[in-house]
mmCIF file of C-alpha atoms in Angstrom:
data_model
loop_
_atom_site.group_PDB
_atom_site.id
_atom_site.type_symbol
_atom_site.label_atom_id
_atom_site.label_comp_id
_atom_site.label_asym_id
_atom_site.label_seq_id
_atom_site.Cartn_x
_atom_site.Cartn_y
_atom_site.Cartn_z
ATOM 1 C CA MET A 1153 21.043 21.426 -6.732
ATOM 2 C CA ARG A 1154 20.138 20.391 -3.230
ATOM 3 C CA SER A 1155 22.593 18.404 -1.147
ATOM 4 C CA LYS A 1156 22.089 14.634 -0.980
ATOM 5 C CA LYS A 1157 22.492 14.932 2.775
ATOM 6 C CA ARG A 1158 19.127 16.690 2.971
ATOM 7 C CA THR A 1159 17.382 13.369 2.569
ATOM 8 C CA ASP A 1160 13.945 14.379 3.810
ATOM 9 C CA THR A 1161 13.891 17.455 1.615
ATOM 10 C CA ALA A 1162 14.975 15.435 -1.383
ATOM 11 C CA ILE A 1163 12.238 12.879 -0.872
ATOM 12 C CA ASN A 1164 9.663 15.617 -0.470
ATOM 13 C CA ALA A 1165 10.749 17.320 -3.667
ATOM 14 C CA VAL A 1166 10.831 14.229 -5.825
ATOM 15 C CA LEU A 1167 7.394 13.102 -4.703
ATOM 16 C CA ILE A 1168 6.034 16.491 -5.680
ATOM 17 C CA VAL A 1169 7.789 16.118 -9.024
ATOM 18 C CA LEU A 1170 6.098 12.758 -9.516
ATOM 19 C CA ALA A 1171 2.781 14.426 -8.841
ATOM 20 C CA ALA A 1172 3.759 17.106 -11.362
ATOM 21 C CA ILE A 1173 4.326 14.503 -14.049
ATOM 22 C CA PHE A 1174 0.677 13.640 -13.444
ATOM 23 C CA VAL A 1175 -0.169 16.824 -15.209
ATOM 24 C CA ILE A 1176 0.851 17.559 -18.733
ATOM 25 C CA SER A 1177 -2.323 19.301 -19.939
ATOM 26 C CA ALA A 1178 -3.545 22.918 -20.129
ATOM 27 C CA ILE A 1179 -6.272 25.335 -18.975
ATOM 28 C CA LEU A 1180 -8.848 27.895 -18.275
ATOM 29 C CA LEU A 1181 -12.014 29.447 -19.548
ATOM 30 C CA VAL A 1182 -14.454 32.267 -20.027
ATOM 31 C CA ILE A 1183 -17.495 31.847 -17.756
ATOM 32 C CA THR A 1184 -20.665 33.492 -19.012
ATOM 33 C CA VAL A 1185 -23.985 34.007 -17.263
ATOM 34 C CA LEU A 1186 -26.491 31.228 -17.945
ATOM 35 C CA ASP A 1187 -30.077 30.879 -16.855
ATOM 36 C CA LYS A 1188 -31.001 28.349 -14.198
ATOM 37 C CA ARG A 1189 -31.731 25.653 -16.724
ATOM 38 C CA ASN A 1190 -28.043 25.691 -17.684
ATOM 39 C CA GLY A 1191 -26.651 25.981 -14.175
ATOM 40 C CA GLU A 1192 -26.742 29.544 -12.880
ATOM 41 C CA PHE A 1193 -23.793 30.427 -10.668
ATOM 42 C CA ASP A 1194 -23.646 33.829 -8.945
ATOM 43 C CA GLY A 1195 -21.294 35.180 -6.308
ATOM 44 C CA SER A 1196 -22.647 36.427 -3.004
ATOM 45 C CA GLY A 1197 -20.138 38.844 -1.539
ATOM 46 C CA ASP A 1198 -16.666 39.807 -2.661
ATOM 47 C CA ASP A 1199 -14.865 37.196 -0.592
ATOM 48 C CA GLY A 1200 -16.364 34.225 -2.413
ATOM 49 C CA ASN A 1201 -17.285 32.517 0.861
ATOM 50 C CA SER A 1202 -20.800 31.920 -0.441
ATOM 51 C CA ILE A 1203 -22.378 31.548 -3.872
ATOM 52 C CA ILE A 1204 -25.833 31.074 -5.324
ATOM 53 C CA TYR A 1205 -26.197 28.030 -7.553
ATOM 54 C CA GLU A 1206 -29.530 27.178 -9.176
ATOM 55 C CA GLY A 1207 -31.368 29.286 -6.636
ATOM 56 C CA LYS A 1208 -29.708 27.804 -3.530
ATOM 57 C CA GLU A 1209 -26.970 29.267 -1.349
ATOM 58 C CA TYR A 1210 -23.735 27.338 -0.931
ATOM 59 C CA LEU A 1211 -20.886 27.978 1.516
ATOM 60 C CA ARG A 1212 -17.181 27.512 0.885
ATOM 61 C CA ARG A 1213 -15.812 24.325 2.469
ATOM 62 C CA ASP A 1214 -12.825 25.209 4.647
ATOM 63 C CA THR A 1215 -11.661 21.591 4.690
ATOM 64 C CA VAL A 1216 -10.884 21.589 0.951
ATOM 65 C CA GLU A 1217 -7.358 22.452 -0.234
ATOM 66 C CA SER A 1218 -6.076 22.750 -3.779
ATOM 67 C CA PHE A 1219 -2.644 22.411 -5.361
ATOM 68 C CA LEU A 1220 -1.923 23.753 -8.845
ATOM 69 C CA VAL A 1221 0.672 21.999 -11.016
ATOM 70 C CA MET A 1222 1.976 23.751 -14.144
ATOM 71 C CA GLY A 1223 4.187 22.520 -16.981
ATOM 72 C CA LEU A 1224 6.101 25.356 -18.655
ATOM 73 C CA ASP A 1225 7.555 25.493 -22.137
ATOM 74 C CA LYS A 1226 9.671 28.063 -23.962
ATOM 75 C CA TYR A 1227 8.663 29.376 -27.385
ATOM 76 C CA GLU A 1228 11.094 31.416 -29.436
ATOM 77 C CA GLY A 1229 9.463 34.092 -31.592
ATOM 78 C CA SER A 1230 5.884 35.043 -32.295
ATOM 79 C CA ASP A 1231 5.724 32.965 -35.486
ATOM 80 C CA HIS A 1232 5.476 29.722 -33.508
ATOM 81 C CA ALA A 1233 2.487 27.764 -34.772
ATOM 82 C CA GLU A 1234 0.903 27.527 -31.337
ATOM 83 C CA SER A 1235 1.763 30.838 -29.693
ATOM 84 C CA HIS A 1236 0.580 34.427 -29.813
ATOM 85 C CA GLU A 1237 3.616 35.771 -27.972
ATOM 86 C CA SER A 1238 7.248 34.795 -27.538
ATOM 87 C CA GLY A 1239 8.445 33.580 -24.170
ATOM 88 C CA THR A 1240 7.410 30.973 -21.640
ATOM 89 C CA GLN A 1241 3.919 29.536 -21.767
ATOM 90 C CA THR A 1242 1.983 27.323 -19.392
ATOM 91 C CA ASP A 1243 1.388 24.361 -21.645
ATOM 92 C CA PHE A 1244 0.109 21.919 -19.033
ATOM 93 C CA ILE A 1245 -2.062 22.698 -16.015
ATOM 94 C CA MET A 1246 -3.732 20.433 -13.508
ATOM 95 C CA LEU A 1247 -5.432 21.362 -10.244
ATOM 96 C CA PHE A 1248 -5.379 18.743 -7.471
ATOM 97 C CA VAL A 1249 -8.283 19.176 -5.039
ATOM 98 C CA PHE A 1250 -7.955 17.537 -1.605
ATOM 99 C CA ASP A 1251 -11.129 16.842 0.392
ATOM 100 C CA ASN A 1252 -9.872 16.450 3.968
ATOM 101 C CA ASP A 1253 -13.276 15.317 5.251
ATOM 102 C CA LYS A 1254 -13.768 12.504 2.776
ATOM 103 C CA LYS A 1255 -10.035 11.783 2.460
ATOM 104 C CA GLU A 1256 -10.330 12.045 -1.313
ATOM 105 C CA CYS A 1257 -8.329 13.742 -4.057
ATOM 106 C CA SER A 1258 -9.520 14.752 -7.527
ATOM 107 C CA ALA A 1259 -7.582 16.354 -10.378
ATOM 108 C CA ILE A 1260 -8.990 18.891 -12.833
ATOM 109 C CA ASN A 1261 -7.297 18.749 -16.220
ATOM 110 C CA ILE A 1262 -7.370 22.190 -17.874
ATOM 111 C CA ASN A 1263 -6.859 22.968 -21.548
ATOM 112 C CA ARG A 1264 -4.029 25.410 -22.412
ATOM 113 C CA ASP A 1265 -6.180 27.039 -25.097
ATOM 114 C CA THR A 1266 -8.963 28.007 -22.683
ATOM 115 C CA MET A 1267 -9.992 31.642 -23.027
ATOM 116 C CA VAL A 1268 -9.926 33.422 -19.674
ATOM 117 C CA LYS A 1269 -9.301 36.722 -17.949
ATOM 118 C CA ILE A 1270 -5.565 37.404 -17.655
ATOM 119 C CA ASN A 1271 -3.961 40.230 -15.670
ATOM 120 C CA LYS A 1272 -0.988 42.215 -16.896
ATOM 121 C CA LEU A 1273 1.223 42.833 -13.850
ATOM 122 C CA SER A 1274 3.754 45.555 -13.055
ATOM 123 C CA ILE A 1275 7.328 44.913 -11.932
ATOM 124 C CA GLY A 1276 7.175 42.947 -8.707
ATOM 125 C CA GLY A 1277 3.581 41.967 -9.424
ATOM 126 C CA ALA A 1278 2.211 44.624 -7.095
ATOM 127 C CA THR A 1279 -0.143 46.298 -9.582
ATOM 128 C CA VAL A 1280 -2.586 45.036 -12.181
ATOM 129 C CA VAL A 1281 -1.895 47.282 -15.192
ATOM 130 C CA GLU A 1282 -4.819 45.950 -17.238
ATOM 131 C CA SER A 1283 -6.867 42.797 -17.807
ATOM 132 C CA PHE A 1284 -7.988 41.055 -20.988
ATOM 133 C CA THR A 1285 -9.222 37.706 -22.295
ATOM 134 C CA LYS A 1286 -6.633 35.387 -23.854
ATOM 135 C CA GLN A 1287 -5.514 31.763 -23.770
ATOM 136 C CA ILE A 1288 -4.479 30.763 -20.243
ATOM 137 C CA ALA A 1289 -1.163 29.498 -21.611
ATOM 138 C CA LEU A 1290 -0.086 33.118 -22.145
ATOM 139 C CA ALA A 1291 -0.518 34.323 -18.547
ATOM 140 C CA GLN A 1292 3.186 33.792 -17.821
ATOM 141 C CA ASN A 1293 4.076 36.385 -20.465
ATOM 142 C CA PHE A 1294 2.195 39.309 -18.933
ATOM 143 C CA VAL A 1295 4.499 39.979 -15.967
ATOM 144 C CA ALA A 1296 6.973 42.861 -16.172
ATOM 145 C CA ASP A 1297 9.898 40.929 -14.688
ATOM 146 C CA ASP A 1298 11.268 37.397 -14.792
ATOM 147 C CA ASN A 1299 10.393 36.378 -11.233
ATOM 148 C CA PRO A 1300 9.144 32.778 -11.724
ATOM 149 C CA LYS A 1301 6.905 32.877 -8.656
ATOM 150 C CA ILE A 1302 5.107 36.023 -9.826
ATOM 151 C CA LYS A 1303 4.613 34.433 -13.250
ATOM 152 C CA CYS A 1304 3.140 31.343 -11.608
ATOM 153 C CA ARG A 1305 0.932 33.507 -9.416
ATOM 154 C CA ASN A 1306 -0.503 35.203 -12.481
ATOM 155 C CA THR A 1307 -1.600 31.833 -13.852
ATOM 156 C CA LYS A 1308 -2.935 30.887 -10.412
ATOM 157 C CA ASP A 1309 -5.068 34.046 -10.356
ATOM 158 C CA SER A 1310 -6.619 33.103 -13.688
ATOM 159 C CA VAL A 1311 -7.393 29.609 -12.395
ATOM 160 C CA GLU A 1312 -9.163 31.149 -9.415
ATOM 161 C CA ALA A 1313 -11.181 33.318 -11.792
ATOM 162 C CA LEU A 1314 -12.207 30.179 -13.640
ATOM 163 C CA LEU A 1315 -13.335 28.625 -10.374
ATOM 164 C CA LYS A 1316 -15.402 31.651 -9.336
ATOM 165 C CA GLY A 1317 -13.044 32.593 -6.514
ATOM 166 C CA ALA A 1318 -12.340 29.112 -5.159
ATOM 167 C CA ARG A 1319 -8.868 29.356 -3.635
ATOM 168 C CA VAL A 1320 -5.760 27.782 -5.108
ATOM 169 C CA ASN A 1321 -3.725 27.244 -1.948
ATOM 170 C CA HIS A 1322 -0.358 26.284 -3.415
ATOM 171 C CA TYR A 1323 1.378 25.785 -6.737
ATOM 172 C CA LEU A 1324 4.270 23.959 -8.330
ATOM 173 C CA SER A 1325 5.721 24.531 -11.786
ATOM 174 C CA PHE A 1326 8.181 22.518 -13.825
ATOM 175 C CA THR A 1327 9.856 23.105 -17.175
ATOM 176 C CA MET A 1328 9.174 20.745 -20.033
ATOM 177 C CA ASP A 1329 12.804 19.642 -19.853
ATOM 178 C CA LEU A 1330 11.579 17.610 -16.896
ATOM 179 C CA VAL A 1331 9.738 15.212 -19.236
ATOM 180 C CA PRO A 1332 12.761 13.748 -21.076
ATOM 181 C CA ALA A 1333 14.805 13.846 -17.867
ATOM 182 C CA ALA A 1334 12.130 11.941 -15.945
ATOM 183 C CA ASN A 1335 11.612 9.505 -18.821
ATOM 184 C CA ASP A 1336 15.305 8.664 -19.027
ATOM 185 C CA ALA A 1337 15.673 8.507 -15.246
ATOM 186 C CA VAL A 1338 13.254 5.564 -15.098
ATOM 187 C CA GLY A 1339 14.802 3.782 -18.055
ATOM 188 C CA GLY A 1340 12.265 4.997 -20.607
ATOM 189 C CA VAL A 1341 8.489 4.923 -20.334
ATOM 190 C CA GLU A 1342 6.986 1.979 -22.207
ATOM 191 C CA LEU A 1343 3.587 2.465 -23.863
ATOM 192 C CA GLU A 1344 1.465 1.693 -26.914
ATOM 193 C CA VAL A 1345 1.657 4.632 -29.312
ATOM 194 C CA MET A 1346 -1.755 6.210 -29.912
ATOM 195 C CA CYS A 1347 -1.131 7.850 -33.317
ATOM 196 C CA ASP A 1348 1.327 8.054 -36.219
ATOM 197 C CA PHE A 1349 4.354 10.352 -35.934
ATOM 198 C CA LEU A 1350 5.495 10.719 -39.543
ATOM 199 C CA ASP A 1351 8.979 11.963 -38.634
ATOM 200 C CA ASP A 1352 9.694 8.860 -36.509
ATOM 201 C CA PRO A 1353 8.885 5.482 -38.134
ATOM 202 C CA THR A 1354 9.188 3.693 -34.787
ATOM 203 C CA MET A 1355 6.298 5.750 -33.393
ATOM 204 C CA HIS A 1356 3.233 4.550 -35.268
ATOM 205 C CA ALA A 1357 -0.251 3.792 -33.994
ATOM 206 C CA GLY A 1358 -0.373 0.509 -32.079
ATOM 207 C CA ALA A 1359 3.404 0.114 -31.713
ATOM 208 C CA SER A 1360 4.792 -0.823 -28.294
ATOM 209 C CA VAL A 1361 7.711 1.549 -27.681
ATOM 210 C CA ARG A 1362 10.074 2.264 -24.811
ATOM 211 C CA LEU A 1363 10.463 6.002 -25.302
ATOM 212 C CA THR A 1364 13.745 7.854 -25.388
ATOM 213 C CA GLY A 1365 13.805 11.255 -23.712
ATOM 214 C CA ALA A 1366 13.386 13.076 -27.036
ATOM 215 C CA GLN A 1367 10.514 10.789 -28.025
ATOM 216 C CA ALA A 1368 8.795 11.312 -24.659
ATOM 217 C CA LEU A 1369 8.819 15.082 -25.097
ATOM 218 C CA LYS A 1370 7.565 14.734 -28.665
ATOM 219 C CA TYR A 1371 4.800 12.370 -27.534
ATOM 220 C CA VAL A 1372 3.377 14.671 -24.867
ATOM 221 C CA ARG A 1373 4.039 17.964 -26.649
ATOM 222 C CA SER A 1374 3.440 17.575 -30.393
ATOM 223 C CA ARG A 1375 0.319 18.664 -32.233
ATOM 224 C CA GLN A 1376 1.414 19.946 -35.629
ATOM 225 C CA GLY A 1377 1.744 17.320 -38.356
ATOM 226 C CA LEU A 1378 -0.511 14.790 -36.613
ATOM 227 C CA GLU A 1379 -3.793 13.526 -38.017
ATOM 228 C CA ASP A 1380 -5.579 14.878 -34.952
ATOM 229 C CA ALA A 1381 -3.794 18.140 -34.042
ATOM 230 C CA SER A 1382 -6.227 19.104 -31.279
ATOM 231 C CA ASN A 1383 -5.119 19.747 -27.728
ATOM 232 C CA THR A 1384 -7.750 17.212 -26.624
ATOM 233 C CA ALA A 1385 -5.896 14.438 -28.467
ATOM 234 C CA ARG A 1386 -2.604 15.596 -27.008
ATOM 235 C CA MET A 1387 -4.080 15.545 -23.499
ATOM 236 C CA GLU A 1388 -5.092 11.903 -24.033
ATOM 237 C CA ARG A 1389 -1.475 11.054 -24.906
ATOM 238 C CA GLN A 1390 -0.290 12.992 -21.881
ATOM 239 C CA LYS A 1391 -2.575 11.099 -19.517
ATOM 240 C CA GLN A 1392 -1.415 7.807 -21.026
ATOM 241 C CA PHE A 1393 2.225 8.810 -20.540
ATOM 242 C CA ILE A 1394 1.517 9.727 -16.922
ATOM 243 C CA ASP A 1395 -0.218 6.437 -16.180
ATOM 244 C CA CYS A 1396 2.612 4.412 -17.710
ATOM 245 C CA PHE A 1397 5.263 6.496 -15.951
ATOM 246 C CA ILE A 1398 3.669 5.912 -12.560
ATOM 247 C CA ALA A 1399 3.200 2.203 -13.274
ATOM 248 C CA GLN A 1400 6.962 1.936 -13.757
ATOM 249 C CA VAL A 1401 7.991 4.142 -10.854
ATOM 250 C CA ASP A 1402 5.614 2.932 -8.154
ATOM 251 C CA PRO A 1403 7.086 -0.544 -7.516
ATOM 252 C CA LYS A 1404 10.626 0.848 -7.519
ATOM 253 C CA THR A 1405 9.831 3.443 -4.843
ATOM 254 C CA LYS A 1406 8.237 0.782 -2.658
ATOM 255 C CA ASP A 1407 11.213 -1.558 -2.950
ATOM 256 C CA ASP A 1408 14.035 0.965 -2.615
ATOM 257 C CA ALA A 1409 13.815 4.241 -0.660
ATOM 258 C CA ASN A 1410 17.123 5.387 -2.186
ATOM 259 C CA TYR A 1411 15.499 5.281 -5.590
ATOM 260 C CA LEU A 1412 13.668 8.525 -4.763
ATOM 261 C CA ILE A 1413 16.834 10.234 -3.567
ATOM 262 C CA ASN A 1414 18.662 9.332 -6.764
ATOM 263 C CA LEU A 1415 15.727 10.461 -8.863
ATOM 264 C CA VAL A 1416 15.589 13.885 -7.214
ATOM 265 C CA ASP A 1417 19.195 14.555 -8.190
ATOM 266 C CA THR A 1418 18.044 14.370 -11.794
ATOM 267 C CA LEU A 1419 14.746 16.236 -11.519
ATOM 268 C CA ASP A 1420 14.950 18.786 -8.709
ATOM 269 C CA ASP A 1421 16.514 21.571 -10.797
ATOM 270 C CA TYR A 1422 13.452 21.686 -13.058
ATOM 271 C CA VAL A 1423 10.942 22.527 -10.311
ATOM 272 C CA VAL A 1424 9.739 25.730 -8.577
ATOM 273 C CA TYR A 1425 7.183 25.747 -5.774
ATOM 274 C CA ASP A 1426 5.729 28.325 -3.441
ATOM 275 C CA SER A 1427 5.917 26.825 0.016
ATOM 276 C CA SER A 1428 8.076 25.051 2.564
ATOM 277 C CA ASP A 1429 9.227 21.466 2.214
ATOM 278 C CA SER A 1430 7.241 20.501 5.307
ATOM 279 C CA ARG A 1431 4.005 21.825 3.820
ATOM 280 C CA MET A 1432 4.756 20.072 0.538
ATOM 281 C CA GLN A 1433 5.305 16.873 2.483
ATOM 282 C CA LYS A 1434 1.759 17.105 3.830
ATOM 283 C CA PHE A 1435 0.340 17.271 0.320
ATOM 284 C CA VAL A 1436 2.507 14.338 -0.743
ATOM 285 C CA GLU A 1437 1.255 12.284 2.194
ATOM 286 C CA LYS A 1438 -2.350 13.137 1.355
ATOM 287 C CA PHE A 1439 -1.840 12.300 -2.299
ATOM 288 C CA SER A 1440 -0.432 8.889 -1.409
ATOM 289 C CA SER A 1441 -3.007 8.052 1.280
ATOM 290 C CA TYR A 1442 -6.254 9.634 0.028
ATOM 291 C CA ASP A 1443 -8.602 7.867 -2.366
ATOM 292 C CA PHE A 1444 -7.731 9.251 -5.813
ATOM 293 C CA LYS A 1445 -11.011 9.807 -7.664
ATOM 294 C CA GLY A 1446 -9.403 10.340 -11.047
ATOM 295 C CA ILE A 1447 -8.710 13.082 -13.582
ATOM 296 C CA ILE A 1448 -11.610 15.301 -14.625
ATOM 297 C CA ASP A 1449 -11.624 16.791 -18.125
ATOM 298 C CA LEU A 1450 -13.703 19.917 -18.661
ATOM 299 C CA PRO A 1451 -16.090 19.450 -21.600
ATOM 300 C CA GLY A 1452 -16.259 22.294 -24.055
ATOM 301 C CA GLU A 1453 -15.781 23.521 -27.608
ATOM 302 C CA SER A 1454 -12.618 24.322 -29.549
ATOM 303 C CA LYS A 1455 -12.510 26.746 -32.447
ATOM 304 C CA ILE A 1456 -9.911 28.602 -34.497
ATOM 305 C CA SER A 1457 -9.872 32.394 -34.397
ATOM 306 C CA ASP A 1458 -7.328 34.464 -36.353
ATOM 307 C CA GLY A 1459 -5.322 31.290 -36.903
ATOM 308 C CA PHE A 1460 -5.120 30.344 -33.219
ATOM 309 C CA MET A 1461 -6.952 27.706 -31.225
ATOM 310 C CA GLU A 1462 -9.443 28.789 -28.555
ATOM 311 C CA PHE A 1463 -11.202 26.498 -26.088
ATOM 312 C CA TYR A 1464 -14.471 27.385 -24.369
ATOM 313 C CA PRO A 1465 -15.447 24.955 -21.575
ATOM 314 C CA ASP A 1466 -19.112 24.226 -21.006
ATOM 315 C CA THR A 1467 -20.155 26.761 -18.382
ATOM 316 C CA ALA A 1468 -22.826 24.636 -16.729
ATOM 317 C CA SER A 1469 -20.400 21.727 -16.290
ATOM 318 C CA VAL A 1470 -17.722 23.976 -14.793
ATOM 319 C CA ASN A 1471 -20.194 25.576 -12.384
ATOM 320 C CA LYS A 1472 -21.445 22.193 -11.174
ATOM 321 C CA LEU A 1473 -17.888 20.934 -10.729
ATOM 322 C CA VAL A 1474 -16.947 23.970 -8.635
ATOM 323 C CA VAL A 1475 -19.983 23.513 -6.404
ATOM 324 C CA ASP A 1476 -19.375 19.780 -5.994
ATOM 325 C CA LEU A 1477 -15.700 20.130 -5.078
ATOM 326 C CA PHE A 1478 -15.437 23.412 -3.182
ATOM 327 C CA TYR A 1479 -18.842 24.209 -1.615
ATOM 328 C CA LYS A 1480 -21.617 22.739 0.495
ATOM 329 C CA GLU A 1481 -25.292 23.711 0.594
ATOM 330 C CA LYS A 1482 -26.216 26.105 3.374
ATOM 331 C CA LYS A 1483 -28.653 24.465 5.804
#
């Protein structure tokens, strides 16, 4: 736990945590080659500084920065209904993209079931042992040691593969224990329940509920036993939870600066990030001052294979999104 005397650091950390709560969703995909009618996207050079899209050359925009936020959960045993492997999985992934020219920020919401290239890394993460296509949620499992930063980096690498080499500059991860802790720290998030939870009669569709910590985790995490067990439906609940959480927190942070310091004492132990506090502060300042353009969901198709869910985003839509956010046409 960080000392309360490190006020600036505490404020930086909690603001990043608040941005992390924005996430709660999951990601990545297999990109296949399409013809130009469907949005052709080809690399030009190994460095990814230029690409060909629909017959035109585009250059990487150096003024764009991205920040990956990951929500981690622990699954015990391979018989879990939603997992292929035991261990930690990246259940929720969101990529914040900062356009420093336009002073805008967008967020890409990525489905945990997305099929994508994953690397298996050696101890220390120095060597790629092999690569294969699996759900992005499993990337954390294919690292030979328990270094949390290397595990996060492996997920980051898969996100970059999804985005055709567009750089993910920084990352932050938090454990799902953060959700009930954050919920309780703000006195319980109040929302209108979107579906029936049969094991909790107070959580039925249309009910206005102030969630307990256990209910908050159930609300953003559950799929099994619900009428709509898709990850898409869960992501809608997650976005609702985020919006309601921020609506409760925002006025308190404006009225009382100490509110943030107290909140970080509760939440800071759940977070890992890859950079200095000063660099994180810059992203926090941008997030609070830039025009937030909203959360972008990748369209695609879900299917069940060998009893497990797989999500395949629409390639043309992903390619266009990458071009729009990360590149500019070469003149």
